[in-house]
mmCIF file with all atom_site columns, N, CA and C in Angstrom:
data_model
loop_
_atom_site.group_PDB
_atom_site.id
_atom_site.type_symbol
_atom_site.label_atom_id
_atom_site.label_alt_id
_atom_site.label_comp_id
_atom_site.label_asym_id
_atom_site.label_entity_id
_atom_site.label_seq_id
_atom_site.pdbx_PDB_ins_code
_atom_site.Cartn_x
_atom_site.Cartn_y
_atom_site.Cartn_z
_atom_site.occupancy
_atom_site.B_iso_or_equiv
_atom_site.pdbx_formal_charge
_atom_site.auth_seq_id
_atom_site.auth_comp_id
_atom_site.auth_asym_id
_atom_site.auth_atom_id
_atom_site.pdbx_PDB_model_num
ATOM 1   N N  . UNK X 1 1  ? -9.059 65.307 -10.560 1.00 0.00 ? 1  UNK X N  1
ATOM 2   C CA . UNK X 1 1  ? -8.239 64.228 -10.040 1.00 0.00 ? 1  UNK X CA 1
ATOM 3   C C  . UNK X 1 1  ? -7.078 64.844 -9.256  1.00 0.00 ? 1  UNK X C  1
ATOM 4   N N  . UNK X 1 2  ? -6.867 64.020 -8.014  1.00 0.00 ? 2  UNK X N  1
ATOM 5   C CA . UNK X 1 2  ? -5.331 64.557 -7.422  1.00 0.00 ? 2  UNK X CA 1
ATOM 6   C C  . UNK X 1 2  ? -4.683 64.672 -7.842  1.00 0.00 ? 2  UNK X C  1
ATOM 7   N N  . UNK X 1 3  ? -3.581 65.508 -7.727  1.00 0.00 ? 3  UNK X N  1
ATOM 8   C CA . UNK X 1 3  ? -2.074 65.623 -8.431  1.00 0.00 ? 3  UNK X CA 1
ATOM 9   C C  . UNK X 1 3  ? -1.526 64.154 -8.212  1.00 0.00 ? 3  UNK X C  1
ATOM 10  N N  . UNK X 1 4  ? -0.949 64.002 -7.301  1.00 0.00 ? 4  UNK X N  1
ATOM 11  C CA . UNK X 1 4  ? -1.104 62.385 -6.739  1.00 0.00 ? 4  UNK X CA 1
ATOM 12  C C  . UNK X 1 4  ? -1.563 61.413 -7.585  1.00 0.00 ? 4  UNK X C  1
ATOM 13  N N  . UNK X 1 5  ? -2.629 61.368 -8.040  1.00 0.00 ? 5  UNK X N  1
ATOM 14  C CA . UNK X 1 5  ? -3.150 60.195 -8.751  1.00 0.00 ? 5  UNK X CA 1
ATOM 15  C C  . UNK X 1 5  ? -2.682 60.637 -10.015 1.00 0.00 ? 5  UNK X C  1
ATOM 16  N N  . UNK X 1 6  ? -2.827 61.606 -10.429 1.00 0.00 ? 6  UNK X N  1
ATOM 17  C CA . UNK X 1 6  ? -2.542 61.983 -11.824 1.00 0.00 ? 6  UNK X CA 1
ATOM 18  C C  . UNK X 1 6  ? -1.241 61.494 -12.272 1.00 0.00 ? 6  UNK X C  1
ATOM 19  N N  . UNK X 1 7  ? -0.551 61.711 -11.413 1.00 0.00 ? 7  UNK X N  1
ATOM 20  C CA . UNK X 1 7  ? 1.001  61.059 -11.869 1.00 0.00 ? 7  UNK X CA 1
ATOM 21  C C  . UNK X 1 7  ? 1.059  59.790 -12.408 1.00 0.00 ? 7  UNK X C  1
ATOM 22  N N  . UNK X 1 8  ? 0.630  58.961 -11.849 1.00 0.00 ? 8  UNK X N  1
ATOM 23  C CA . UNK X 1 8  ? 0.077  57.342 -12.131 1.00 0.00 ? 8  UNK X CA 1
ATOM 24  C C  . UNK X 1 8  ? -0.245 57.483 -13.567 1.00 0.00 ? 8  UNK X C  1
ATOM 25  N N  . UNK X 1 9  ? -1.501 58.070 -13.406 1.00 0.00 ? 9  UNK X N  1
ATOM 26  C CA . UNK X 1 9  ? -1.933 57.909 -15.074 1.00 0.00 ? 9  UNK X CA 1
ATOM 27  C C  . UNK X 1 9  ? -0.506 58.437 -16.272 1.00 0.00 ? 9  UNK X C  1
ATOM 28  N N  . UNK X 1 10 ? -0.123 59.451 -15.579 1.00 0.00 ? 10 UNK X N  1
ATOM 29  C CA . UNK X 1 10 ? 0.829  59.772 -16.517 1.00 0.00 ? 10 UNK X CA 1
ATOM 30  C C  . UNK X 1 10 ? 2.347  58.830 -16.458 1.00 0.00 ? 10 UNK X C  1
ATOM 31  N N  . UNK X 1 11 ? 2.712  58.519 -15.684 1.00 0.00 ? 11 UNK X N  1
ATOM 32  C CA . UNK X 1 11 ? 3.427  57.439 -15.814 1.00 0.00 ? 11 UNK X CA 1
ATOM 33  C C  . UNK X 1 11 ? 2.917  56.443 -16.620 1.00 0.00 ? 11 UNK X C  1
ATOM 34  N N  . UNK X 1 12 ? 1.483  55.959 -16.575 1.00 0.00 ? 12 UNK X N  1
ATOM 35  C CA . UNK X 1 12 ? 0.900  54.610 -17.471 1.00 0.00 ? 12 UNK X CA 1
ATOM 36  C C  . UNK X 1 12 ? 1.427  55.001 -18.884 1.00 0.00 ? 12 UNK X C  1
ATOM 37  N N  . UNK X 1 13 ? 1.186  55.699 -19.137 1.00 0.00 ? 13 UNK X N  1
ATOM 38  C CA . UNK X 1 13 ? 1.304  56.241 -20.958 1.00 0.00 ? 13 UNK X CA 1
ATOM 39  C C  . UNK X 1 13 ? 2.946  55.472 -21.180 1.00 0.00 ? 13 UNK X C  1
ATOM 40  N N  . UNK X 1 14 ? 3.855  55.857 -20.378 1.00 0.00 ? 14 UNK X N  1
ATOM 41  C CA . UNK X 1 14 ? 5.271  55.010 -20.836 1.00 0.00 ? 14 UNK X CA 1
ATOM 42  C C  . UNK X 1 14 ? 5.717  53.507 -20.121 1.00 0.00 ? 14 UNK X C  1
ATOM 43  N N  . UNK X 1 15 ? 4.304  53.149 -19.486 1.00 0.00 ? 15 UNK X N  1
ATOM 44  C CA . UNK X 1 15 ? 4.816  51.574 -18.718 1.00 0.00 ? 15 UNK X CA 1
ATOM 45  C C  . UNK X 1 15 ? 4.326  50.515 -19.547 1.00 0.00 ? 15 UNK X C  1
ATOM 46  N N  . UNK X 1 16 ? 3.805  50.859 -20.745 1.00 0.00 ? 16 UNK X N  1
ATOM 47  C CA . UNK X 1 16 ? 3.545  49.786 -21.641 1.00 0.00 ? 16 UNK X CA 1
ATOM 48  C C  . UNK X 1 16 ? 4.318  48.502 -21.891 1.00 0.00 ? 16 UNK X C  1
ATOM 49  N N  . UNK X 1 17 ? 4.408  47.346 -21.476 1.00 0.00 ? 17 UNK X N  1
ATOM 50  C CA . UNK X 1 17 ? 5.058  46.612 -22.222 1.00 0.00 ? 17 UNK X CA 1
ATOM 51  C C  . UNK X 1 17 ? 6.637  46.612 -20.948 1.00 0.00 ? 17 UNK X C  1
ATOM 52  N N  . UNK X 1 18 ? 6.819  47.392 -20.311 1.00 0.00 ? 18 UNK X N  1
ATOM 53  C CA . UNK X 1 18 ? 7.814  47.326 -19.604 1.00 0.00 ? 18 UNK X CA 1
ATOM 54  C C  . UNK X 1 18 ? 8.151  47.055 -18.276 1.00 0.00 ? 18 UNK X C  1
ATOM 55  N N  . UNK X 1 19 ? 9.335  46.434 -17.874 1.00 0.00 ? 19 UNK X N  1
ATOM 56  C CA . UNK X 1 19 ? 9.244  46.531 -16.253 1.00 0.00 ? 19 UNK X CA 1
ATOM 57  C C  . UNK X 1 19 ? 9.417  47.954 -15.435 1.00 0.00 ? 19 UNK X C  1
ATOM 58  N N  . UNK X 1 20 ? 9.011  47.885 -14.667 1.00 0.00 ? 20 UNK X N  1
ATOM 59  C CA . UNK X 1 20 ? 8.569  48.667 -13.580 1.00 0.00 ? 20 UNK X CA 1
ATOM 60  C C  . UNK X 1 20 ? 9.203  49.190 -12.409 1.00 0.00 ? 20 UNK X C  1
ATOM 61  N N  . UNK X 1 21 ? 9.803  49.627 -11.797 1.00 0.00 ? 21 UNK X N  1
ATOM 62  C CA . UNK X 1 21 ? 9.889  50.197 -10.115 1.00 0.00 ? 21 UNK X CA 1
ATOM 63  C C  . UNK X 1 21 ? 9.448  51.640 -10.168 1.00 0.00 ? 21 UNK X C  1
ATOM 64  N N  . UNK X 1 22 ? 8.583  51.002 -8.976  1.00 0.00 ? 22 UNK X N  1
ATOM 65  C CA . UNK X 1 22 ? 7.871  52.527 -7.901  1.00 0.00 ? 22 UNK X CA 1
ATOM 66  C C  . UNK X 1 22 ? 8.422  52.404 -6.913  1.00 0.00 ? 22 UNK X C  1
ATOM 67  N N  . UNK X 1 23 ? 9.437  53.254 -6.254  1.00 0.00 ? 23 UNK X N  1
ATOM 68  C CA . UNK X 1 23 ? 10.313 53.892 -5.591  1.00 0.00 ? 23 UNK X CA 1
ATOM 69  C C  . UNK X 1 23 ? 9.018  54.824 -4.389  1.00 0.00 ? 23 UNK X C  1
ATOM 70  N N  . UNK X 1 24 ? 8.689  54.349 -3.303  1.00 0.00 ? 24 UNK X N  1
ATOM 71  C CA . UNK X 1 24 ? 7.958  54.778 -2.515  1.00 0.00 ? 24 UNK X CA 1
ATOM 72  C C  . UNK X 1 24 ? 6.861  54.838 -2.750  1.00 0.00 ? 24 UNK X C  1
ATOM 73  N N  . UNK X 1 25 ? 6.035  53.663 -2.845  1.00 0.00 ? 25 UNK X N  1
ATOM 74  C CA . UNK X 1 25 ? 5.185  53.014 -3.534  1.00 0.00 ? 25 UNK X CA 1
ATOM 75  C C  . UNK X 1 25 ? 3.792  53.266 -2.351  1.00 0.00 ? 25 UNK X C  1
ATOM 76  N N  . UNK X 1 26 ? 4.795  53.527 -1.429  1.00 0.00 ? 26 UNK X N  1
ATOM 77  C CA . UNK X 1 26 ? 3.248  53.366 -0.280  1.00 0.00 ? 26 UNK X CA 1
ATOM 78  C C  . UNK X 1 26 ? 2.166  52.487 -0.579  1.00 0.00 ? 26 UNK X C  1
ATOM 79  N N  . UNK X 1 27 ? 1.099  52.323 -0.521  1.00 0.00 ? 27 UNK X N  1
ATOM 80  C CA . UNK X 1 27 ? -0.051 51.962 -0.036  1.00 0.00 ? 27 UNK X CA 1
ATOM 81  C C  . UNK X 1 27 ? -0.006 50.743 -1.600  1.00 0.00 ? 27 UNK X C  1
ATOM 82  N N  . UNK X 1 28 ? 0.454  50.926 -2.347  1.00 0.00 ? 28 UNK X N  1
ATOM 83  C CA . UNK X 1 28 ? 0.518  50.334 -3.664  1.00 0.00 ? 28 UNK X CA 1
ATOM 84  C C  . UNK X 1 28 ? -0.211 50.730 -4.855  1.00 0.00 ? 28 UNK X C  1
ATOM 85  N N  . UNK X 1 29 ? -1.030 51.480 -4.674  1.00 0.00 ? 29 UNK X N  1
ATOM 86  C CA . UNK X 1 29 ? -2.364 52.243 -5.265  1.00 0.00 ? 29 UNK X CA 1
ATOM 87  C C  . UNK X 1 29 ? -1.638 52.430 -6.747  1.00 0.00 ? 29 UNK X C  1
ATOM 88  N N  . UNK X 1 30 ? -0.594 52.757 -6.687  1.00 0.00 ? 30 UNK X N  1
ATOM 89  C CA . UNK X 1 30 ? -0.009 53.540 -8.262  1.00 0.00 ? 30 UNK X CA 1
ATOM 90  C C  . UNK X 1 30 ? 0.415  52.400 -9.244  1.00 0.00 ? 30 UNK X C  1
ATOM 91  N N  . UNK X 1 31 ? 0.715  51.400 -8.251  1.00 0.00 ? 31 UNK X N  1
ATOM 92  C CA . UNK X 1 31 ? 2.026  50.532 -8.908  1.00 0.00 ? 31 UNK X CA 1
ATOM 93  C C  . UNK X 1 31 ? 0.848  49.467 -9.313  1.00 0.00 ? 31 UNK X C  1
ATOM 94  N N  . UNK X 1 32 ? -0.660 49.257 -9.007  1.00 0.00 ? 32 UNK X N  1
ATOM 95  C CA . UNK X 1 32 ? -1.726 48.549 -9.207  1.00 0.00 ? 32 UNK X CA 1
ATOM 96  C C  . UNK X 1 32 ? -2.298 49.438 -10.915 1.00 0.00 ? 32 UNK X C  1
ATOM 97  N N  . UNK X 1 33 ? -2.145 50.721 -10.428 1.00 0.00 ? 33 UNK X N  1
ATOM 98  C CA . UNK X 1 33 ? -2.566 51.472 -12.212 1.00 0.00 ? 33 UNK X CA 1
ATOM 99  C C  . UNK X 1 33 ? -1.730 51.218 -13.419 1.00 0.00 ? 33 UNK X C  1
ATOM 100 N N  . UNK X 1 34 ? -0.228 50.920 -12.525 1.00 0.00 ? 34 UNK X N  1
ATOM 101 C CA . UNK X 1 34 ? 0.704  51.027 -13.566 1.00 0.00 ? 34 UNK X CA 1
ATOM 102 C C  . UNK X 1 34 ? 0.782  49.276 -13.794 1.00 0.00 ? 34 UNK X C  1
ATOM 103 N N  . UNK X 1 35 ? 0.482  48.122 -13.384 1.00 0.00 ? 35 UNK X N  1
ATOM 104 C CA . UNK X 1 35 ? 0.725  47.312 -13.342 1.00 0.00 ? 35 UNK X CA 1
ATOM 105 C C  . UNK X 1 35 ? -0.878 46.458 -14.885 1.00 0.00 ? 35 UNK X C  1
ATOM 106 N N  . UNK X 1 36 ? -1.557 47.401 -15.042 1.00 0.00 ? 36 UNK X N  1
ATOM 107 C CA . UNK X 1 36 ? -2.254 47.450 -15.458 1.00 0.00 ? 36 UNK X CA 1
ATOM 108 C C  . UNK X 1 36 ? -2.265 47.313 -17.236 1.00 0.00 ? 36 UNK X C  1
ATOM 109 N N  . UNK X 1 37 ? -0.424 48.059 -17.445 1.00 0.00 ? 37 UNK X N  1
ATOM 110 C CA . UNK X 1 37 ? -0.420 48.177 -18.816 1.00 0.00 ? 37 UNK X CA 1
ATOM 111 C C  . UNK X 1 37 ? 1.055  47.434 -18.724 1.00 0.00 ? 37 UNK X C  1
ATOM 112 N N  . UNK X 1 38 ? 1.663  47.119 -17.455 1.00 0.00 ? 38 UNK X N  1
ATOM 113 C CA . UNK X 1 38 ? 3.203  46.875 -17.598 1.00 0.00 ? 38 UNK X CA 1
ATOM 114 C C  . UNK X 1 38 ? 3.233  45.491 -17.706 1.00 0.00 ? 38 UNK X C  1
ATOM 115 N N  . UNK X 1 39 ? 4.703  45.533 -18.144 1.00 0.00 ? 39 UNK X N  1
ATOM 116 C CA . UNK X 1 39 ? 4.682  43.953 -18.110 1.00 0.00 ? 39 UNK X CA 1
ATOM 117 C C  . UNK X 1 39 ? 5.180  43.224 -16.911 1.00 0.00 ? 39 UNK X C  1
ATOM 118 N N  . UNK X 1 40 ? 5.779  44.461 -15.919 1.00 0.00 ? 40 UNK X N  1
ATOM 119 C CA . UNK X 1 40 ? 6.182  43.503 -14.250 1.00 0.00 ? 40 UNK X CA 1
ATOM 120 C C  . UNK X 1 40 ? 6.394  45.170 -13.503 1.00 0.00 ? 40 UNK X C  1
ATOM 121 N N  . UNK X 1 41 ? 5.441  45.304 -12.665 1.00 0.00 ? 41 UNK X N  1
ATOM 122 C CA . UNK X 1 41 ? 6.100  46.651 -11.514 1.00 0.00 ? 41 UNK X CA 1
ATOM 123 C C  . UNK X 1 41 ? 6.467  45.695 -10.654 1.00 0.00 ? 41 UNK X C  1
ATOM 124 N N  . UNK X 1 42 ? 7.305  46.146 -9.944  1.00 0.00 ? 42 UNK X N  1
ATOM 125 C CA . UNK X 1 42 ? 7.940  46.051 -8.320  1.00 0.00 ? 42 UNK X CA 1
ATOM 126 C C  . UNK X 1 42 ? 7.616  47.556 -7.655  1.00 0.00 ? 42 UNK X C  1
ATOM 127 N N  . UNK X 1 43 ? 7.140  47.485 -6.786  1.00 0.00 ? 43 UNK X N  1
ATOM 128 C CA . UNK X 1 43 ? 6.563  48.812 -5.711  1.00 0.00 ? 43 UNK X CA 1
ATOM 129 C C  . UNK X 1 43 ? 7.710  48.669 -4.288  1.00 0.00 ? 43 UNK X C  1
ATOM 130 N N  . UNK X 1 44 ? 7.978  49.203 -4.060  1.00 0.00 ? 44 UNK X N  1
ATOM 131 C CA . UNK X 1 44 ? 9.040  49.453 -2.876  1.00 0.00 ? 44 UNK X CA 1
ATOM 132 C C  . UNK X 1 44 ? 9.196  50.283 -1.740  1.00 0.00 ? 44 UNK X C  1
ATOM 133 N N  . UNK X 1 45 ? 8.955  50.214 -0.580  1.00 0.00 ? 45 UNK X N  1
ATOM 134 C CA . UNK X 1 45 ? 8.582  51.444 0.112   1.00 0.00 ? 45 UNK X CA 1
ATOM 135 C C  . UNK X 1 45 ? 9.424  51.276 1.525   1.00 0.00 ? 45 UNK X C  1
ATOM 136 N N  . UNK X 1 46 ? 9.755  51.686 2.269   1.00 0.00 ? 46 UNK X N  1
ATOM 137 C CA . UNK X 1 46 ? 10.477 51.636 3.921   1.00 0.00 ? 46 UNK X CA 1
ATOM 138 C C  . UNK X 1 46 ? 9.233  50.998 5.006   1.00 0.00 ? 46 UNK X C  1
ATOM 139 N N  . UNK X 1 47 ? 7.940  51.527 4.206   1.00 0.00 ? 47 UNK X N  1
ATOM 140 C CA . UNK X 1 47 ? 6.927  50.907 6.013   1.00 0.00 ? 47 UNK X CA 1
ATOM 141 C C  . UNK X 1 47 ? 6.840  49.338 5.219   1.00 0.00 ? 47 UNK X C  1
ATOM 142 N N  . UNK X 1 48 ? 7.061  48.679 6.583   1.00 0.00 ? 48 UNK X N  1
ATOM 143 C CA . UNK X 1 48 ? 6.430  47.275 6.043   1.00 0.00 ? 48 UNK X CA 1
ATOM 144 C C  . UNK X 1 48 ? 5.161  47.407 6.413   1.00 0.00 ? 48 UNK X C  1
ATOM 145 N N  . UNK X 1 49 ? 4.621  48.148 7.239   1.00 0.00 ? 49 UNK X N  1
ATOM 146 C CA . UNK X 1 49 ? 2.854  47.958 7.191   1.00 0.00 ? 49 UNK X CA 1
ATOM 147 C C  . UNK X 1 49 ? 2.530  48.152 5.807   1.00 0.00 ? 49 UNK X C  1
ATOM 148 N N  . UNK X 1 50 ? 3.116  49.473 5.130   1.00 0.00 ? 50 UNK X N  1
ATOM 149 C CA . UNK X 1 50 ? 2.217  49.636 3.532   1.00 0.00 ? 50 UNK X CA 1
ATOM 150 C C  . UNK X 1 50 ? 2.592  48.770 2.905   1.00 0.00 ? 50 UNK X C  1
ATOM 151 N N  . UNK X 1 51 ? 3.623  47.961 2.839   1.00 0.00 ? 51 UNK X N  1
ATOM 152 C CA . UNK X 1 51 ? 4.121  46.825 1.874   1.00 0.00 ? 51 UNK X CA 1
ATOM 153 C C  . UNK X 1 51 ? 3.156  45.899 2.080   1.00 0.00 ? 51 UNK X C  1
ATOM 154 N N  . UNK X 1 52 ? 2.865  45.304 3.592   1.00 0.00 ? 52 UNK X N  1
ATOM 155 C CA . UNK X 1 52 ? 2.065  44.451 3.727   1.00 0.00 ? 52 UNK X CA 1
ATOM 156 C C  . UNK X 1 52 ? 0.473  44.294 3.091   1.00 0.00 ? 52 UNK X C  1
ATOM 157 N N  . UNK X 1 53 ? -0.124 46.061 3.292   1.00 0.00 ? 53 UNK X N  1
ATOM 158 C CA . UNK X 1 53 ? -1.259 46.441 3.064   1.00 0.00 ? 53 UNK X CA 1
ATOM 159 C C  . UNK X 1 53 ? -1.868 45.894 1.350   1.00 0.00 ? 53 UNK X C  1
ATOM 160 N N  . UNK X 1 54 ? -0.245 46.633 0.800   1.00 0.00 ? 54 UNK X N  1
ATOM 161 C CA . UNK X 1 54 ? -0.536 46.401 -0.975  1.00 0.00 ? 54 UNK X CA 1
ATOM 162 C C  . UNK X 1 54 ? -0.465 45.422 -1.410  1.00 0.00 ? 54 UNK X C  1
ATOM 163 N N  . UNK X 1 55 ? -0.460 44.447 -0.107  1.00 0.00 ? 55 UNK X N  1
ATOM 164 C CA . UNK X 1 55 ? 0.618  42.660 -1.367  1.00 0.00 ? 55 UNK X CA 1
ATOM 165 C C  . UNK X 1 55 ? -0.757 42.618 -1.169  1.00 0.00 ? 55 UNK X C  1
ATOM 166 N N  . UNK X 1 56 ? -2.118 42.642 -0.130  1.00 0.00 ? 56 UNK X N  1
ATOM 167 C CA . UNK X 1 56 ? -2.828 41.981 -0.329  1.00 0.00 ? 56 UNK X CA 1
ATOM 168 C C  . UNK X 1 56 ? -4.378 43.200 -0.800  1.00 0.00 ? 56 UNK X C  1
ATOM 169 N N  . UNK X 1 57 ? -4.123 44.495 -0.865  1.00 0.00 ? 57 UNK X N  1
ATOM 170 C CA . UNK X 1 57 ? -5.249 44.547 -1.588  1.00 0.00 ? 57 UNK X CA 1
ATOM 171 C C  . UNK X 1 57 ? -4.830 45.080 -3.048  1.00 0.00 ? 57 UNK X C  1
ATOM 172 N N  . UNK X 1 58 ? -3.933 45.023 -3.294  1.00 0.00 ? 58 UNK X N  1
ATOM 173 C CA . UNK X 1 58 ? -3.502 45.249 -4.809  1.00 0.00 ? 58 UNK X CA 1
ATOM 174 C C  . UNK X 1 58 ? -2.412 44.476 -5.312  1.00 0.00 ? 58 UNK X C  1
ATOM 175 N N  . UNK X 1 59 ? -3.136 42.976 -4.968  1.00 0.00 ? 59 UNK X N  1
ATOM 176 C CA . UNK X 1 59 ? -2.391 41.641 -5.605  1.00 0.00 ? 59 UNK X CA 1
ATOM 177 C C  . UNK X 1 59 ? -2.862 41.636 -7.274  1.00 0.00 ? 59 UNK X C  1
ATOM 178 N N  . UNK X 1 60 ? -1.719 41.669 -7.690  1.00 0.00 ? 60 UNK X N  1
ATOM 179 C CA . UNK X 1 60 ? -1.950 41.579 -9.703  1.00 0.00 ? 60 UNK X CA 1
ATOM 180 C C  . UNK X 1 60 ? -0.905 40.202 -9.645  1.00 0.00 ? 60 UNK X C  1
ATOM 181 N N  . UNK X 1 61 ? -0.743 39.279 -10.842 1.00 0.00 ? 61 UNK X N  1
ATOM 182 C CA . UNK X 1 61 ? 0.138  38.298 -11.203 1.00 0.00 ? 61 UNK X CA 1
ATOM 183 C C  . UNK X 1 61 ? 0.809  39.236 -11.753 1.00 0.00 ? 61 UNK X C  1
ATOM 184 N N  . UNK X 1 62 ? 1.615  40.707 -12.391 1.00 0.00 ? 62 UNK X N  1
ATOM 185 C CA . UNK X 1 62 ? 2.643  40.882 -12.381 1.00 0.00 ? 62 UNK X CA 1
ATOM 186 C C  . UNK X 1 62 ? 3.399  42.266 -11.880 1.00 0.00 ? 62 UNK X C  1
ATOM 187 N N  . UNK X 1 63 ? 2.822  41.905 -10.533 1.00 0.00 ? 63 UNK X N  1
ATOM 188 C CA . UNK X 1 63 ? 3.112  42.907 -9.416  1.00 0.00 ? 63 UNK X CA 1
ATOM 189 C C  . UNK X 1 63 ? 3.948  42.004 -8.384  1.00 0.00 ? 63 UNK X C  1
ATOM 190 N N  . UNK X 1 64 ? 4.989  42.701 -7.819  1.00 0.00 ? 64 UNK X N  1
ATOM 191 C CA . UNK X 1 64 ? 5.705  42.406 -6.412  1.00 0.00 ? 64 UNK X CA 1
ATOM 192 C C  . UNK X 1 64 ? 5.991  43.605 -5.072  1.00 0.00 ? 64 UNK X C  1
ATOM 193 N N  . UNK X 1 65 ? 5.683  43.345 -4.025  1.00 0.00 ? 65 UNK X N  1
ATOM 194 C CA . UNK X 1 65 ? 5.977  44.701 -3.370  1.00 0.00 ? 65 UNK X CA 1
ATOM 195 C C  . UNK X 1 65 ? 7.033  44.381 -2.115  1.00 0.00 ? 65 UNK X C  1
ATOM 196 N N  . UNK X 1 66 ? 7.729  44.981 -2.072  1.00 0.00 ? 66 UNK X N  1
ATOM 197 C CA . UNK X 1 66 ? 8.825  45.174 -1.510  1.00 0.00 ? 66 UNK X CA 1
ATOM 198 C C  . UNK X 1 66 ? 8.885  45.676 -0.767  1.00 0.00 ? 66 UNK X C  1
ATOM 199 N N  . UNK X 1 67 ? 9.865  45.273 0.905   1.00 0.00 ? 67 UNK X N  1
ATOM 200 C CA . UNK X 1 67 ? 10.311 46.227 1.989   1.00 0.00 ? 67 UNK X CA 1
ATOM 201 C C  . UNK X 1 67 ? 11.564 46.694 1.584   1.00 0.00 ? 67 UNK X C  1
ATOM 202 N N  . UNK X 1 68 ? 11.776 48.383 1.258   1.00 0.00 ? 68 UNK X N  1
ATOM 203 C CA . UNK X 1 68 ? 13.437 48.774 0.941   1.00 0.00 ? 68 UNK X CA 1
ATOM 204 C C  . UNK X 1 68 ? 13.536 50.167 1.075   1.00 0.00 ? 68 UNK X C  1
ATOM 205 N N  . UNK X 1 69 ? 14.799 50.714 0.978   1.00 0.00 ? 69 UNK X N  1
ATOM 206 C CA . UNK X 1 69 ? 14.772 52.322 1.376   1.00 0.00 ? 69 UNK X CA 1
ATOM 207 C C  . UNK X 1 69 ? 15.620 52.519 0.067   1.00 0.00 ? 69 UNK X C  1
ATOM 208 N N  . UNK X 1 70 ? 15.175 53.186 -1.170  1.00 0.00 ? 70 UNK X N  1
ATOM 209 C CA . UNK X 1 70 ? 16.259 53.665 -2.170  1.00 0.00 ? 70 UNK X CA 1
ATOM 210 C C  . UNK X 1 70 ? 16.961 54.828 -1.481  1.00 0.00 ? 70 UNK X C  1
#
């Protein structure tokens, strides 16, 4: 597995039950793994193309994705 992806999984282990921000969330891919065990991610990224990309192929009911620059 990618380093990349791997992070995700390892983030999942502590998103149990909790809310969420992914801080450069890109494409949404992570914040869809992590949204999986959480109880609300928000994904956040600067491109609005990838924001746009993730609202609609990694729509969950307790996912939100965001245009923002931390």
């Amino acid at each position: 597995m990618a380093v990349h992806l791997a992070r995700y999984d390892f983030a999942k282990s502590f998103a149990g039950g909790k809310s969420v921000l992914d801080v450069a969330c890109g494409a949404g891919y992570g914040s869809a793994v992590i949204a999986d065990v959480a109880r609300r991610v928000v994904g956040m990224d600067r491109s609005g193309m990838a924001v746009r990309y993730a609202r609609t192929r990694y729509r969950r009911a307790n996912a939100a994705f965001l245009v923002g620059d931390a």
